[in-house]
Tab-separated table of C-alpha atoms in Angstrom:
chain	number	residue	atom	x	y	z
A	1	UNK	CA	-0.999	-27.872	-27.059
A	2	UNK	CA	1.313	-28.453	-29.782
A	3	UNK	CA	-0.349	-29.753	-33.040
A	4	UNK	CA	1.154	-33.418	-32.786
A	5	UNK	CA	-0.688	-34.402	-29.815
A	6	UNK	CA	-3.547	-33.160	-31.951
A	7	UNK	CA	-3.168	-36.564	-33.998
A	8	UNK	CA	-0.232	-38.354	-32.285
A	9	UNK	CA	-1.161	-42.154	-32.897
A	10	UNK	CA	0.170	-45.424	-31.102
A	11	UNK	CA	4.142	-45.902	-31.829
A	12	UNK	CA	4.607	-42.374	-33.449
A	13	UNK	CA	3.655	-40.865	-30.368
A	14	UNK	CA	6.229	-42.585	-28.640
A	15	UNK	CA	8.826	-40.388	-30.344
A	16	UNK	CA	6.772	-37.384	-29.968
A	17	UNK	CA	6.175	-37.298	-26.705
A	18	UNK	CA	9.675	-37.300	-25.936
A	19	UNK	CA	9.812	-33.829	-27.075
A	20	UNK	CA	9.571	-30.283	-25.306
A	21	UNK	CA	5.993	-29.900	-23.805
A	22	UNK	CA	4.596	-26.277	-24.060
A	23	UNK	CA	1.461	-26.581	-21.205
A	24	UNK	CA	-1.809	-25.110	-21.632
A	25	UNK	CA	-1.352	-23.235	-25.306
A	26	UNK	CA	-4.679	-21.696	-26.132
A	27	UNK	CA	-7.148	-23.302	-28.771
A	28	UNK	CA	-6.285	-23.224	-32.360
A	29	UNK	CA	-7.139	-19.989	-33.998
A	30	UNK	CA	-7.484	-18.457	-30.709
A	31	UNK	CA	-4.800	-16.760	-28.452
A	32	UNK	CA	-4.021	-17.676	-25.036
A	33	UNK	CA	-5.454	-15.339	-22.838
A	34	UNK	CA	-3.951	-13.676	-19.628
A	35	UNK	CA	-3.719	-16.579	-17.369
A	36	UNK	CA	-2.111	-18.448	-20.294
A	37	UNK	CA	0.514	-16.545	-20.686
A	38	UNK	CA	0.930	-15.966	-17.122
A	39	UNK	CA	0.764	-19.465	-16.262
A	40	UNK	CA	3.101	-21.351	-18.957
A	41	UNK	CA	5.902	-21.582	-17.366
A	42	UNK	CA	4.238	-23.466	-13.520
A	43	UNK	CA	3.747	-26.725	-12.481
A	44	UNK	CA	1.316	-29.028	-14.518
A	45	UNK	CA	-0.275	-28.657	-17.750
A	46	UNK	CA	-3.682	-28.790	-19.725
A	47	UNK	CA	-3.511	-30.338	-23.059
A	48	UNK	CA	-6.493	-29.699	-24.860
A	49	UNK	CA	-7.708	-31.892	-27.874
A	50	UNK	CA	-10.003	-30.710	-30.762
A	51	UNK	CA	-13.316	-33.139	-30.792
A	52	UNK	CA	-13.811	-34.749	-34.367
A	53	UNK	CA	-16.416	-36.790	-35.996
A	54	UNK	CA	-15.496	-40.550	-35.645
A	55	UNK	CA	-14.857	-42.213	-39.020
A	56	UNK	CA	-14.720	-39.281	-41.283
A	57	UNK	CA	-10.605	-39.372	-41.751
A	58	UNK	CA	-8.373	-36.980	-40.106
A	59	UNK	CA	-9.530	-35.495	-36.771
A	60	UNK	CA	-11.453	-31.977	-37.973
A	61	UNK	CA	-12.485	-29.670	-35.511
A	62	UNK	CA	-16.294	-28.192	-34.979
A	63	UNK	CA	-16.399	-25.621	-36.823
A	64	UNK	CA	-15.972	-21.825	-34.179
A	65	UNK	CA	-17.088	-19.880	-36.660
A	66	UNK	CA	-20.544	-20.789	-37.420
A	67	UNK	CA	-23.736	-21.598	-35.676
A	68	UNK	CA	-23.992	-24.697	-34.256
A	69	UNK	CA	-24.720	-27.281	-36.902
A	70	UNK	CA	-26.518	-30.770	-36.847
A	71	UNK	CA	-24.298	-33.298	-35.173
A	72	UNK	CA	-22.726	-36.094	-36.510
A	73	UNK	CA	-24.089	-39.735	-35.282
A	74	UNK	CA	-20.500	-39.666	-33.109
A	75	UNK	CA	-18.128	-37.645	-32.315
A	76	UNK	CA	-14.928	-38.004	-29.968
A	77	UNK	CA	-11.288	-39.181	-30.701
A	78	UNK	CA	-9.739	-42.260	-30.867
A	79	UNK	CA	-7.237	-44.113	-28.613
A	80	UNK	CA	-4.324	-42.546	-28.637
A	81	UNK	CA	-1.242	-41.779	-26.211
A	82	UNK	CA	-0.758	-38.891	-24.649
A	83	UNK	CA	1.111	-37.171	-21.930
A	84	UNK	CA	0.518	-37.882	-18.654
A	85	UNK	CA	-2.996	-36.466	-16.857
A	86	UNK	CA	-4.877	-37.368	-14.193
A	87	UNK	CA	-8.583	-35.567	-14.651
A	88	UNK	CA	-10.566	-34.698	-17.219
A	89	UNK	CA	-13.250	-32.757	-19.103
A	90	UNK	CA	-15.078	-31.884	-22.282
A	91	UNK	CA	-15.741	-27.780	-22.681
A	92	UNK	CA	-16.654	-25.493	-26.050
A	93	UNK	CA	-17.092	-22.085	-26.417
A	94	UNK	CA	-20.399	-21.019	-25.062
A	95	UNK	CA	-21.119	-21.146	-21.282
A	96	UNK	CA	-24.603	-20.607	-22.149
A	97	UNK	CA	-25.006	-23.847	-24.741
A	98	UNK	CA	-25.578	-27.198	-23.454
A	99	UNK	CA	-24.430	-30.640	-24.894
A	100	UNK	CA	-26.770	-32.347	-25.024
A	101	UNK	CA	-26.130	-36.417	-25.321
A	102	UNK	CA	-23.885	-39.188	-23.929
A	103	UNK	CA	-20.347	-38.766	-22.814
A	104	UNK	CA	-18.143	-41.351	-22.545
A	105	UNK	CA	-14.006	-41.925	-22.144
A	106	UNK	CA	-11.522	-44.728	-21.757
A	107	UNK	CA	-8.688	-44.136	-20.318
A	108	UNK	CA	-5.019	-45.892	-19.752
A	109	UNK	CA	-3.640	-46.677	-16.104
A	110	UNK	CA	0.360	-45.189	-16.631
A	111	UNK	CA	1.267	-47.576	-13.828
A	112	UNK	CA	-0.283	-51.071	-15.327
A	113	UNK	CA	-1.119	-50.187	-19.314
A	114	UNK	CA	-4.786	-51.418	-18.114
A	115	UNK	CA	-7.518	-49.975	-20.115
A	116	UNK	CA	-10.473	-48.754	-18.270
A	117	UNK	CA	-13.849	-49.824	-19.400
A	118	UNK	CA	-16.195	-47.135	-20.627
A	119	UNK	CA	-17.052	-44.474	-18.231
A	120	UNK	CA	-19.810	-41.630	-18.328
A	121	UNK	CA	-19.054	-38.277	-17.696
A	122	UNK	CA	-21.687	-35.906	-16.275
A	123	UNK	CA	-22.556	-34.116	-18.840
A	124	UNK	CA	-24.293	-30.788	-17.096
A	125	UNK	CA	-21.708	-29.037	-15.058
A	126	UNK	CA	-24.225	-26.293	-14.040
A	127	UNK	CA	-21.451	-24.146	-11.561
A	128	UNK	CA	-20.565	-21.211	-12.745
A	129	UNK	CA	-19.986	-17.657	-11.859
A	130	UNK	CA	-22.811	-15.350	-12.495
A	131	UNK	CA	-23.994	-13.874	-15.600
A	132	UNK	CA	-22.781	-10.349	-14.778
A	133	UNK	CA	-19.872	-11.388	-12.719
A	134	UNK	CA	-16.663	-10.005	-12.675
A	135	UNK	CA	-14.723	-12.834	-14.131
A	136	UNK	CA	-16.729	-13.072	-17.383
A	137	UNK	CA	-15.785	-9.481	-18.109
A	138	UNK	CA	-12.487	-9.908	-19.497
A	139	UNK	CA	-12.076	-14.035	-20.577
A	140	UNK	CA	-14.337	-15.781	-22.654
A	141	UNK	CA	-16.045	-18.499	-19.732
A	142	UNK	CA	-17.087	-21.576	-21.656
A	143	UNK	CA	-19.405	-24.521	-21.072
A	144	UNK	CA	-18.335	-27.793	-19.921
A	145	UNK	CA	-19.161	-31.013	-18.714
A	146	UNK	CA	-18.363	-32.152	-15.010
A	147	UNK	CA	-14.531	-32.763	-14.681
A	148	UNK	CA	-14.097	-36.556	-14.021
A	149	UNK	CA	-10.858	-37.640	-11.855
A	150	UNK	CA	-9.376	-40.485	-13.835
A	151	UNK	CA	-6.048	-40.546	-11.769
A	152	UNK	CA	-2.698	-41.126	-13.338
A	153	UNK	CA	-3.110	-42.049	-16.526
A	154	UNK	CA	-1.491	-41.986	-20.422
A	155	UNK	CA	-3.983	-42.690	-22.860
A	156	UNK	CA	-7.531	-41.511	-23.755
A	157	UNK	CA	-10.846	-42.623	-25.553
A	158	UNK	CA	-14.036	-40.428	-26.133
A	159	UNK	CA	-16.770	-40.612	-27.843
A	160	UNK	CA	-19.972	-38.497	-27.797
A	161	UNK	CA	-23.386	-39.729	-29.050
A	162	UNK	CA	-25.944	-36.747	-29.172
A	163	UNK	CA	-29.231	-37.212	-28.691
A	164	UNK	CA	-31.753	-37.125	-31.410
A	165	UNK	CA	-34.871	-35.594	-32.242
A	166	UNK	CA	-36.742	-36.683	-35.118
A	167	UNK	CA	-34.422	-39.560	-35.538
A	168	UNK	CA	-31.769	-36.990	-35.930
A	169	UNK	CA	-28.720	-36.183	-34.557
A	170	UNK	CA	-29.063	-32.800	-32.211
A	171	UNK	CA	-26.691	-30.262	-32.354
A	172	UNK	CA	-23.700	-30.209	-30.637
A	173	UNK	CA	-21.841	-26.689	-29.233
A	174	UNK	CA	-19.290	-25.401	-30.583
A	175	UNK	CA	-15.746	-25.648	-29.968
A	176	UNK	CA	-15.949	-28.946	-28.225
A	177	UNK	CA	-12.400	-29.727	-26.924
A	178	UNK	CA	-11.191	-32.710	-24.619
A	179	UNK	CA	-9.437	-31.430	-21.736
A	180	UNK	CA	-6.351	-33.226	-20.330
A	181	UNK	CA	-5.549	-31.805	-16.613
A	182	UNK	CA	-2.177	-32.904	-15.387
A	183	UNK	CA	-2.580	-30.914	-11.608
A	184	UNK	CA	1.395	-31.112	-10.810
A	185	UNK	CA	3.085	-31.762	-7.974
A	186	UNK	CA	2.719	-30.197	-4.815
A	187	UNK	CA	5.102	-27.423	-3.336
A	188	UNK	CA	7.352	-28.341	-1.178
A	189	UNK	CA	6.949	-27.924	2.593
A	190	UNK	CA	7.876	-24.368	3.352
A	191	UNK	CA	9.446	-25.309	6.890
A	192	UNK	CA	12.133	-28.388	6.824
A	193	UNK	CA	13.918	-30.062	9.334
A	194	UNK	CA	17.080	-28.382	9.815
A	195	UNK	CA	16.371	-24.798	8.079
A	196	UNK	CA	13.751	-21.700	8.055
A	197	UNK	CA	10.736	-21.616	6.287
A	198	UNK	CA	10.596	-21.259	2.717
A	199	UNK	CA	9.908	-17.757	1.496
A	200	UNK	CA	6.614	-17.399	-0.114
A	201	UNK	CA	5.706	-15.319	-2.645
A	202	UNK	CA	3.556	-12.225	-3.305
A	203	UNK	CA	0.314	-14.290	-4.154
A	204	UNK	CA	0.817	-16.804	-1.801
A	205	UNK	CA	1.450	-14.639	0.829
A	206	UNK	CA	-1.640	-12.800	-0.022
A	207	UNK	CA	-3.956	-15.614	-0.355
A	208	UNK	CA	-2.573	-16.832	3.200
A	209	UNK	CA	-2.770	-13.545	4.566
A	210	UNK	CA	-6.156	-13.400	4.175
A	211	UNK	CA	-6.748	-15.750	6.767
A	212	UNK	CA	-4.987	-13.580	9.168
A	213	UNK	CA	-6.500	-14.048	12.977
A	214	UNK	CA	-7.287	-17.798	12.037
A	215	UNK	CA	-3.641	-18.859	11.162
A	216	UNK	CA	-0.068	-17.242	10.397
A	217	UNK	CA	0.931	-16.950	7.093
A	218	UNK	CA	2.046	-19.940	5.217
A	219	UNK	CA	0.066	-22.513	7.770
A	220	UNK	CA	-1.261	-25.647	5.744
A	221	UNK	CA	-3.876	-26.255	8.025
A	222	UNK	CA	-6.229	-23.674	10.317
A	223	UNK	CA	-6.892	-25.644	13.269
A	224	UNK	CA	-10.120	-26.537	14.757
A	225	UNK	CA	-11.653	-24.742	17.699
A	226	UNK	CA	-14.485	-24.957	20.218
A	227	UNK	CA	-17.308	-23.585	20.561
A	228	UNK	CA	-16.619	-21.228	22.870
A	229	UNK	CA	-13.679	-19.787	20.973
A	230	UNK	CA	-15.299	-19.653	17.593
A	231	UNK	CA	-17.306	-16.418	18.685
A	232	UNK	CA	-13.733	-14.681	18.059
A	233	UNK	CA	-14.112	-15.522	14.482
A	234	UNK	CA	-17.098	-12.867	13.975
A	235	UNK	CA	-14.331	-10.299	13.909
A	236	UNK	CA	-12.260	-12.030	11.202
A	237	UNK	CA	-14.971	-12.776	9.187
A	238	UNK	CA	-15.323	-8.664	8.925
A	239	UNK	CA	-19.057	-8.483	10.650
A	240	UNK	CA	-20.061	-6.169	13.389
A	241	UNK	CA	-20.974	-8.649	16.938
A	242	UNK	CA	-24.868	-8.439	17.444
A	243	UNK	CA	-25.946	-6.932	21.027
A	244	UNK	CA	-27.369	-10.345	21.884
A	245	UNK	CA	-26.199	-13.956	22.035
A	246	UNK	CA	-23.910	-15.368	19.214
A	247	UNK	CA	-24.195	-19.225	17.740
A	248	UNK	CA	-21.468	-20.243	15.610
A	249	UNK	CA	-20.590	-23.279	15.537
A	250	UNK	CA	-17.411	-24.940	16.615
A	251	UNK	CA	-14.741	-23.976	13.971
A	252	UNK	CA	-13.827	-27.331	12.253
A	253	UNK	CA	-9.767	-27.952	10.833
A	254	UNK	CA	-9.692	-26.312	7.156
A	255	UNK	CA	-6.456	-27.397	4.907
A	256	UNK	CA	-5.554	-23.904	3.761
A	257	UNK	CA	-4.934	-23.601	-0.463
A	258	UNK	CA	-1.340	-24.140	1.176
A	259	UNK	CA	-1.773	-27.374	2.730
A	260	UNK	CA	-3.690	-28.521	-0.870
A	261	UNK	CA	-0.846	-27.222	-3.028
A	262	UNK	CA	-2.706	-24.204	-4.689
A	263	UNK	CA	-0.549	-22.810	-7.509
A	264	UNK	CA	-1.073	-19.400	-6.651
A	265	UNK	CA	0.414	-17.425	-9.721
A	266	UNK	CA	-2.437	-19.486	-11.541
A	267	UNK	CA	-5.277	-17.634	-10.346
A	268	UNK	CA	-6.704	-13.375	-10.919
A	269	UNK	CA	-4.505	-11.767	-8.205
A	270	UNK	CA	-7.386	-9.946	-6.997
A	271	UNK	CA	-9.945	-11.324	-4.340
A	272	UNK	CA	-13.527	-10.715	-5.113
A	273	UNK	CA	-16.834	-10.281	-2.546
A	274	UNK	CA	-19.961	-10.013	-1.653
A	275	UNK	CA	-21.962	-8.441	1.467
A	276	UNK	CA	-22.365	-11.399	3.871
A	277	UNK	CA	-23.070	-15.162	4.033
A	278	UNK	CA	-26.917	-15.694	3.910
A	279	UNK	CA	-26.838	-19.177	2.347
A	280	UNK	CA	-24.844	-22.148	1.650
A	281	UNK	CA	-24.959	-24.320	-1.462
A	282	UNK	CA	-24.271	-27.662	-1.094
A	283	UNK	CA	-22.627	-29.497	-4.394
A	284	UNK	CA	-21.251	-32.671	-5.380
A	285	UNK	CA	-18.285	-32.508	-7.799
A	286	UNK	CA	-19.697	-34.909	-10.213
A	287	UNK	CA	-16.240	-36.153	-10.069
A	288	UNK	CA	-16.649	-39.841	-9.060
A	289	UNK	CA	-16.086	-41.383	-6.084
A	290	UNK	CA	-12.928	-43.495	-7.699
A	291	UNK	CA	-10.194	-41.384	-5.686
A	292	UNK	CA	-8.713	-41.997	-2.230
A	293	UNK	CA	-8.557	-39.406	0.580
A	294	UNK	CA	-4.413	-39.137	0.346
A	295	UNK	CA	-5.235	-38.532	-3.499
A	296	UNK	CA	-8.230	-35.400	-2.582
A	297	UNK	CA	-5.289	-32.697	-3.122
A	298	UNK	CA	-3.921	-33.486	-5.966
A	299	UNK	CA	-7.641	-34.247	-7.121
A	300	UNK	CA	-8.574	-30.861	-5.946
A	301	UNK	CA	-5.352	-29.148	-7.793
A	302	UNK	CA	-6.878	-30.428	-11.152
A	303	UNK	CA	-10.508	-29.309	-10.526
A	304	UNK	CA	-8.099	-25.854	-9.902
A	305	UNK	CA	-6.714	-25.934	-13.172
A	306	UNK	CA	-9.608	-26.838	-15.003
A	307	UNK	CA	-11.877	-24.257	-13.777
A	308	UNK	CA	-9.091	-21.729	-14.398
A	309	UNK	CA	-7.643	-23.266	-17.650
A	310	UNK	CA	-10.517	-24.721	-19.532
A	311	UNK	CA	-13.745	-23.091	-17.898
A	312	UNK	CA	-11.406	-19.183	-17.740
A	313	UNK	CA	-12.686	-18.390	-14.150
A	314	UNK	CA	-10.947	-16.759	-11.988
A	315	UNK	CA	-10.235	-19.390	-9.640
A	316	UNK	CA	-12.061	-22.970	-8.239
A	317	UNK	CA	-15.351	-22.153	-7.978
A	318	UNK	CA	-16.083	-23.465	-4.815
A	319	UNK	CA	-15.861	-21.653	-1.700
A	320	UNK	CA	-15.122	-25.237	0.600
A	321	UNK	CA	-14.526	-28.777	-0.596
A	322	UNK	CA	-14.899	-31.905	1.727
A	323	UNK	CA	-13.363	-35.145	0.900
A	324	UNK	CA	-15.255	-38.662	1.530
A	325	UNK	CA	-13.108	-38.873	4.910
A	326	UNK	CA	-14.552	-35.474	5.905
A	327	UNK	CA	-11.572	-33.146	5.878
A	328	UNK	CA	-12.715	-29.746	4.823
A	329	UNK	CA	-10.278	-27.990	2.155
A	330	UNK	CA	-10.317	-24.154	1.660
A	331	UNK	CA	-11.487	-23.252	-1.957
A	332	UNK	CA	-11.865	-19.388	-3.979
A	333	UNK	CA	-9.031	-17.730	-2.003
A	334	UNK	CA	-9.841	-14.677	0.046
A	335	UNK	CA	-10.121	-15.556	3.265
A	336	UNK	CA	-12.320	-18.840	4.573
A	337	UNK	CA	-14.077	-16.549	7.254
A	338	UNK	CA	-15.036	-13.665	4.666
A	339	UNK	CA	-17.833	-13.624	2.483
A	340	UNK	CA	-15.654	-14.509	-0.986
A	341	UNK	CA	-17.809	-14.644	-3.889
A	342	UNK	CA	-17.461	-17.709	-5.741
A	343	UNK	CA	-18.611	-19.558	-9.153
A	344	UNK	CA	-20.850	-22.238	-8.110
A	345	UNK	CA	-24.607	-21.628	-8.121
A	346	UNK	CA	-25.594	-19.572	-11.023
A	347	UNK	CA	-28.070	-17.069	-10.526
A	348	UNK	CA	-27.215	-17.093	-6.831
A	349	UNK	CA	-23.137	-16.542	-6.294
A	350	UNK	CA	-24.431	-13.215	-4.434
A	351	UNK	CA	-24.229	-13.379	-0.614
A	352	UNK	CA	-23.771	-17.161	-0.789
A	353	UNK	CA	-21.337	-19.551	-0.276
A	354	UNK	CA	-20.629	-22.896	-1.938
A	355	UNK	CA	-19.849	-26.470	-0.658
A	356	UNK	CA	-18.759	-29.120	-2.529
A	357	UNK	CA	-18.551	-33.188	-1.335
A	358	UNK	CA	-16.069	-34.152	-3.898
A	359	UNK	CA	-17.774	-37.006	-5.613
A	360	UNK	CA	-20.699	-38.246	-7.390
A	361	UNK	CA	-23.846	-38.822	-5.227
A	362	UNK	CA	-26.606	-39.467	-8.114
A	363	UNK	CA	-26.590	-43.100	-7.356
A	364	UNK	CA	-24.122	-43.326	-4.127
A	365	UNK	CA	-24.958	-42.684	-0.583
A	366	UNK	CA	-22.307	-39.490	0.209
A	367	UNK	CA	-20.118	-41.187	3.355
A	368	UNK	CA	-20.955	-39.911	6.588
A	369	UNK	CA	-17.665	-38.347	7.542
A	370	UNK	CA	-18.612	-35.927	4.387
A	371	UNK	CA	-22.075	-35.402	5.678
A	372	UNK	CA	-20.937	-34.960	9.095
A	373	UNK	CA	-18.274	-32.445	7.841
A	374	UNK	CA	-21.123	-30.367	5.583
A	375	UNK	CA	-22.989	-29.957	9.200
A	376	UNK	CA	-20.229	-28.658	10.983
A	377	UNK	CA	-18.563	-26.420	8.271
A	378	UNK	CA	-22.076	-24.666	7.972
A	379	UNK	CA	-22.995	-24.524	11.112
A	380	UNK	CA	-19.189	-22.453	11.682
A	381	UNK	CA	-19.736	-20.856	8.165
A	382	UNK	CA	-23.084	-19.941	8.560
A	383	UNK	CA	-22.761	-18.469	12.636
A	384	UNK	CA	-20.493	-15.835	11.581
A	385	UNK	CA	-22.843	-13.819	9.128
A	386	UNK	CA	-25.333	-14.910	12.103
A	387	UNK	CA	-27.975	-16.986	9.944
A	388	UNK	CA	-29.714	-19.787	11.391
A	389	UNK	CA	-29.061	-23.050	9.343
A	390	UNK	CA	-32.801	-23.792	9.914
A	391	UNK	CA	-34.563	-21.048	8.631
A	392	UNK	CA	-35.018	-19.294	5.027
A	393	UNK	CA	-33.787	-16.235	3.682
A	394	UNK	CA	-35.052	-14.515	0.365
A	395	UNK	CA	-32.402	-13.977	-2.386
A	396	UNK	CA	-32.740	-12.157	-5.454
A	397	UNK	CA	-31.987	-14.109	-8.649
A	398	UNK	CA	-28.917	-13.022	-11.032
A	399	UNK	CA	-30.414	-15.127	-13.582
A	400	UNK	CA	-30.281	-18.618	-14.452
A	401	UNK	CA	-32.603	-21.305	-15.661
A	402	UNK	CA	-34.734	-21.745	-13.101
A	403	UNK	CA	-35.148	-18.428	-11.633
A	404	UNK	CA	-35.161	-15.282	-14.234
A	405	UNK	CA	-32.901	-12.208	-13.405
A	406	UNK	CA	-34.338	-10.100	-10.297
A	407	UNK	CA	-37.053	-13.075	-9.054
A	408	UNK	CA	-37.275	-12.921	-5.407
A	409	UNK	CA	-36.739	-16.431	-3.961
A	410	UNK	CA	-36.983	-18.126	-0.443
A	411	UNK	CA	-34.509	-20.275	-0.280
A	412	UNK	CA	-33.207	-22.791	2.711
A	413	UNK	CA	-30.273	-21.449	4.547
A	414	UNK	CA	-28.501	-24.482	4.086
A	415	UNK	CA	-29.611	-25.347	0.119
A	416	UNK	CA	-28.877	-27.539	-2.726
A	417	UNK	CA	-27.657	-26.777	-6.199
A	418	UNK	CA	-30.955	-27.875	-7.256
A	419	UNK	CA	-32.903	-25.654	-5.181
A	420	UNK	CA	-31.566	-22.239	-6.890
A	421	UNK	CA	-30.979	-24.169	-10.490
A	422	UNK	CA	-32.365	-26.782	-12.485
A	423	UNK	CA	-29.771	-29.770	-12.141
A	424	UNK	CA	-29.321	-32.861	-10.451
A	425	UNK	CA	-26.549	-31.384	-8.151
A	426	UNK	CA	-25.931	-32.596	-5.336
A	427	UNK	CA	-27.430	-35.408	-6.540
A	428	UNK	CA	-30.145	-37.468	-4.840
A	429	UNK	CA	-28.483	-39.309	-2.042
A	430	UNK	CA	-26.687	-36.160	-1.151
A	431	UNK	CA	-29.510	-33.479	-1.525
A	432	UNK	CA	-31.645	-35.891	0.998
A	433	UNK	CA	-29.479	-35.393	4.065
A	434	UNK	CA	-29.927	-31.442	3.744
A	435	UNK	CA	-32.874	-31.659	6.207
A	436	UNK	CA	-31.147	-33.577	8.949
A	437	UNK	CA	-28.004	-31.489	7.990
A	438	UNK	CA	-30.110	-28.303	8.709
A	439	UNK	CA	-30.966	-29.573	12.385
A	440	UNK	CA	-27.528	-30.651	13.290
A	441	UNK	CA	-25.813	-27.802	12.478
A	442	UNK	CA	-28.698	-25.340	14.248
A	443	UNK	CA	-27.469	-28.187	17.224
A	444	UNK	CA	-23.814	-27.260	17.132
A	445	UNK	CA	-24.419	-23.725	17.074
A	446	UNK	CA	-26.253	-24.051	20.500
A	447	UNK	CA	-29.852	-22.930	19.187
C-alpha cells in the first residue's frame, strides 16, 4: 500500500484517497513476492496497515527484525478513512507464533457513515497448509487471525490488548499488519443474451477443466444428481470401481470457482494432490454470521484474497464452502471430484479434505440448510474414495500441536478441526451435529 494510507487521517485523507491506488504492494522493507507482482494489475485490492502502539505518537511498526519483544499495554490504529474493503484480518510474519490477547475493530458502513460498535475477531485461525507442504516452499506463509466479513465499508478501528502474565504485557508476533480485503467485483457472465460465450482464459479454463465429466468448461454451477447417477462420478474422481457394491451419495449442486467469481490469475497455476479422500474436516470460517446468502460470493472472493494475499498460500484453503442457506461452493481448484490437497487442517492436509460452514458457530447454532448440506456433500465426497462416513480411518500426523510429526491417529471419517488440532474450530454448536451428520450421510449413501 502506498505510505499515505499508512497515516492518512480524517479530512486529509479525503484528498488522498482520490489518488491512484497501487493494490496489494508488499510490506515495508519487504518485496512483493510472485503473486504480487502477478496479481497488481486484477480486480480488488489488499491494503495492508502496519500495527502501532496506541498513544506513543506516530504509528511505528513492530519491529521484523528482532525477536519478539514485550508488548505494549495496546496496540492497534486509530480511526481513520480508508479505501473501500469489505473483510478483514490481522497477520505477522510467523505462521508458527500465536497472538495471544484480545482483538477488536470498528468499522464504517460506506453506505450510511454508521460506526459499528466494537467487534472481536477470532484470534486463532488454526488452517493452514502443512508444515512440509508445497506452498511454504517458495513464499513466506504467515500467521493470522480468522478473517472477519465486515461488508462494505470505509473506515477502520483496532486495537489489540495482549494478555498478561505477571501483570505484564505478553509478547506480541512480529510483523503484525491489519489487512484490508476489497474482493472485487465479479466477472461478467461469460454467455449473454444475444452473443457467444465469453472466451476464458488459460487459468480459468484450466481450473474449469478440471471438472471435466461433471460440467463443460466455463459452467457456474455443476448440477445435482441422483443417486443412481452419482456412481459415474468414481471415474472422474480418478479411482479404480471396487468389484462389489458402490455408495456414494447423491451428488449435491456445487457453484464452480466460476459461478463464485474466482480471480483465477490470482492463484499458483499449478494444482496440487494427494492419494485419495479418507477424511473430511469440517470448519467454520470464524467469519461471523453478519452476511447474507446473495453476499456468500463476494464473501468467499475475500477469504480468496486473503489466504492468497496476506496468509501467501497458494489458493483458499478450503476444499468446499457452504453458505447458511446450504449452497455448496467449490474451493482449492483442481477438480471438486479429485482428491486436491488443501490448507485447512494442519498436521492432516494429507488424504483429507476440508469443509467449511462459512460463519461463526462458537456461540450460534449453524442453520440447518448448512448442516443438511455438510451431510450430503460428504456423503457424495466421501463415496467416491469409497469410505464410510461412519467409521474411522488412521492417519499419520504431518505435525501440528496436538499430534507430533509421524503419530498414528484414528480419526472419524467425517471429523472436526478440533479432532486433528487443538482449536475451537468448528466451534461447539457446529462440532455437535458431526455425530448425527455421520449417520445421515452413511443414510444417503444407501449403507
Amino acid at each position: 500500500m502506498r505510505p499515505f494510507l499508512a497515516s492518512c487521517l480524517g479530512a486529509a485523507c479525503t484528498a488522498a484517497l482520490a489518488l491512484p491506488f497501487a493494490p496489494d504492494a508488499g510490506a515495508a522493507g519487504r518485496p512483493p513476492g510472485p503473486a504480487a507482482a502477478r496479481t497488481a494489475d486484477l480486480p480488488g485490492s489488499t491494503q495492508s496497515l502496519p500495527v502501532a502502539a496506541l498513544g506513543t505518537g506516530a504509528p511505528r511498526p513492530t519491529d521484523r527484525d528482532t525477536a519478539a519483544a514485550p508488548a505494549p499495554r495496546t496496540l492497534g490504529l486509530p480511526a481513520r478513512s480508508v479505501r473501500p474493503f469489505s473483510l478483514l484480518g490481522v497477520v505477522w510474519d510467523d505462521a508458527g507464533a500465536a497472538l495471544h490477547g484480545r482483538v477488536q475493530v470498528r468499522t464504517r458502513a460506506a453506505r450510511t457513515g454508521t460506526w459499528t460498535g466494537w467487534q472481536d475477531v477470532q484470534t486463532h485461525n488454526d488452517d493452514a497448509p502443512d508444515l512440509d507442504a508445497a506452498e511454504r516452499h517458495d513464499s513466506d506463509v504467515r500467521g493470522s487471525t480468522a478473517p472477519l466479513w465486515v461488508g462494505d465499508s470505509d473506515a477502520v478501528q483496532l486495537r489489540i490488548t495482549p494478555q498478561t502474565r505477571n501483570r505484564a504485557p505478553v509478547a506480541v508476533p512480529r510483523g503484525l499488519r491489519l489487512e484490508l480485503v476489497d474482493p472485487g467485483s465479479a466477472p461478467p457472465a461469460r454467455r449473454s443474451m444475444q452473443g457467444p460465450p465469453t472466451p476464458l482464459g488459460p487459468d480459468a479454463t484450466a481450473a474449469s477443466a478440471a471438472n471435466a465429466g461433471l460440467a463443460p468448461v466455463g459452467a457456474t454451477e455443476i448440477p445435482a444428481l441422483d443417486r443412481a447417477a452419482s456412481q459415474a462420478d468414481i471415474a472422474a474422481a480418478g479411482g479404480g470401481r471396487p468389484a462389489g457394491p458402490t455408495y456414494v451419495g447423491p451428488r449435491p449442486r456445487i457453484v464452480t470457482r466460476a459461478g463464485w467469481g474466482a480471480n483465477e490469475k490470482l492463484r499458483e497455476k499449478s494444482f496440487l494432490y494427494t492419494h485419495a479422500v479418507r477424511a473430511a474436516f469440517v470448519h467454520h470460517s470464524g467469519s461471523g454470521n453478519n452476511y447474507t446468502c446473495a453476499q456468500a460470493p463476494k464473501l468467499i472472493r475475500a477469504m480468496y484474497r486473503f489466504h492468497v494475499k496476506s496468509n501467501h498460500w497458494r489458493d483458499i484453503g478450503y476444499n468446499f464452502l457452504i453458505d447458511k442457506c446450504g449452497t455448496v461452493y467449490e474451493g482449492r481448484a483442481g477438480g471438486v471430484a479429485k482428491p486436491v490437497m488443501g490448507a485447512h487442517t494442519l498436521g492432516f492436509n494429507n488424504d483429507s479434505t476440508g469443509i467449511a460452514v462459512l460463519g461463526t458457530y462458537t456461540d450460534t447454532e449453524p442453520p440447518k440448510p448448512a448442516v443438511d448440506a455438510v451431510a450430503h456433500l460428504t456423503a457424495w465426497k466421501l463415496g467416491l474414495s469409497h469410505a464410510d462416513p461412519r467409521a474411522t480411518t488412521q492417519m499419520v500426523s504431518t505435525g501440528g500441536n496436538r499430534y507430533p510429526k509421524g503419530t498414528k491417529v484414528p480419526l472419524h471419517v467425517i471429523s472436526g478441526h478440533r479432532d486433528g488440532f487443538t482449536t475451537d474450530c468448528p466451534g461447539n454448536h457446529l462440532y455437535n451435529k458431526l455425530a448425527a451428520t455421520r449417520l445421515a450421510a452413511a443414510q444417503l449413501q444407501g449403507r
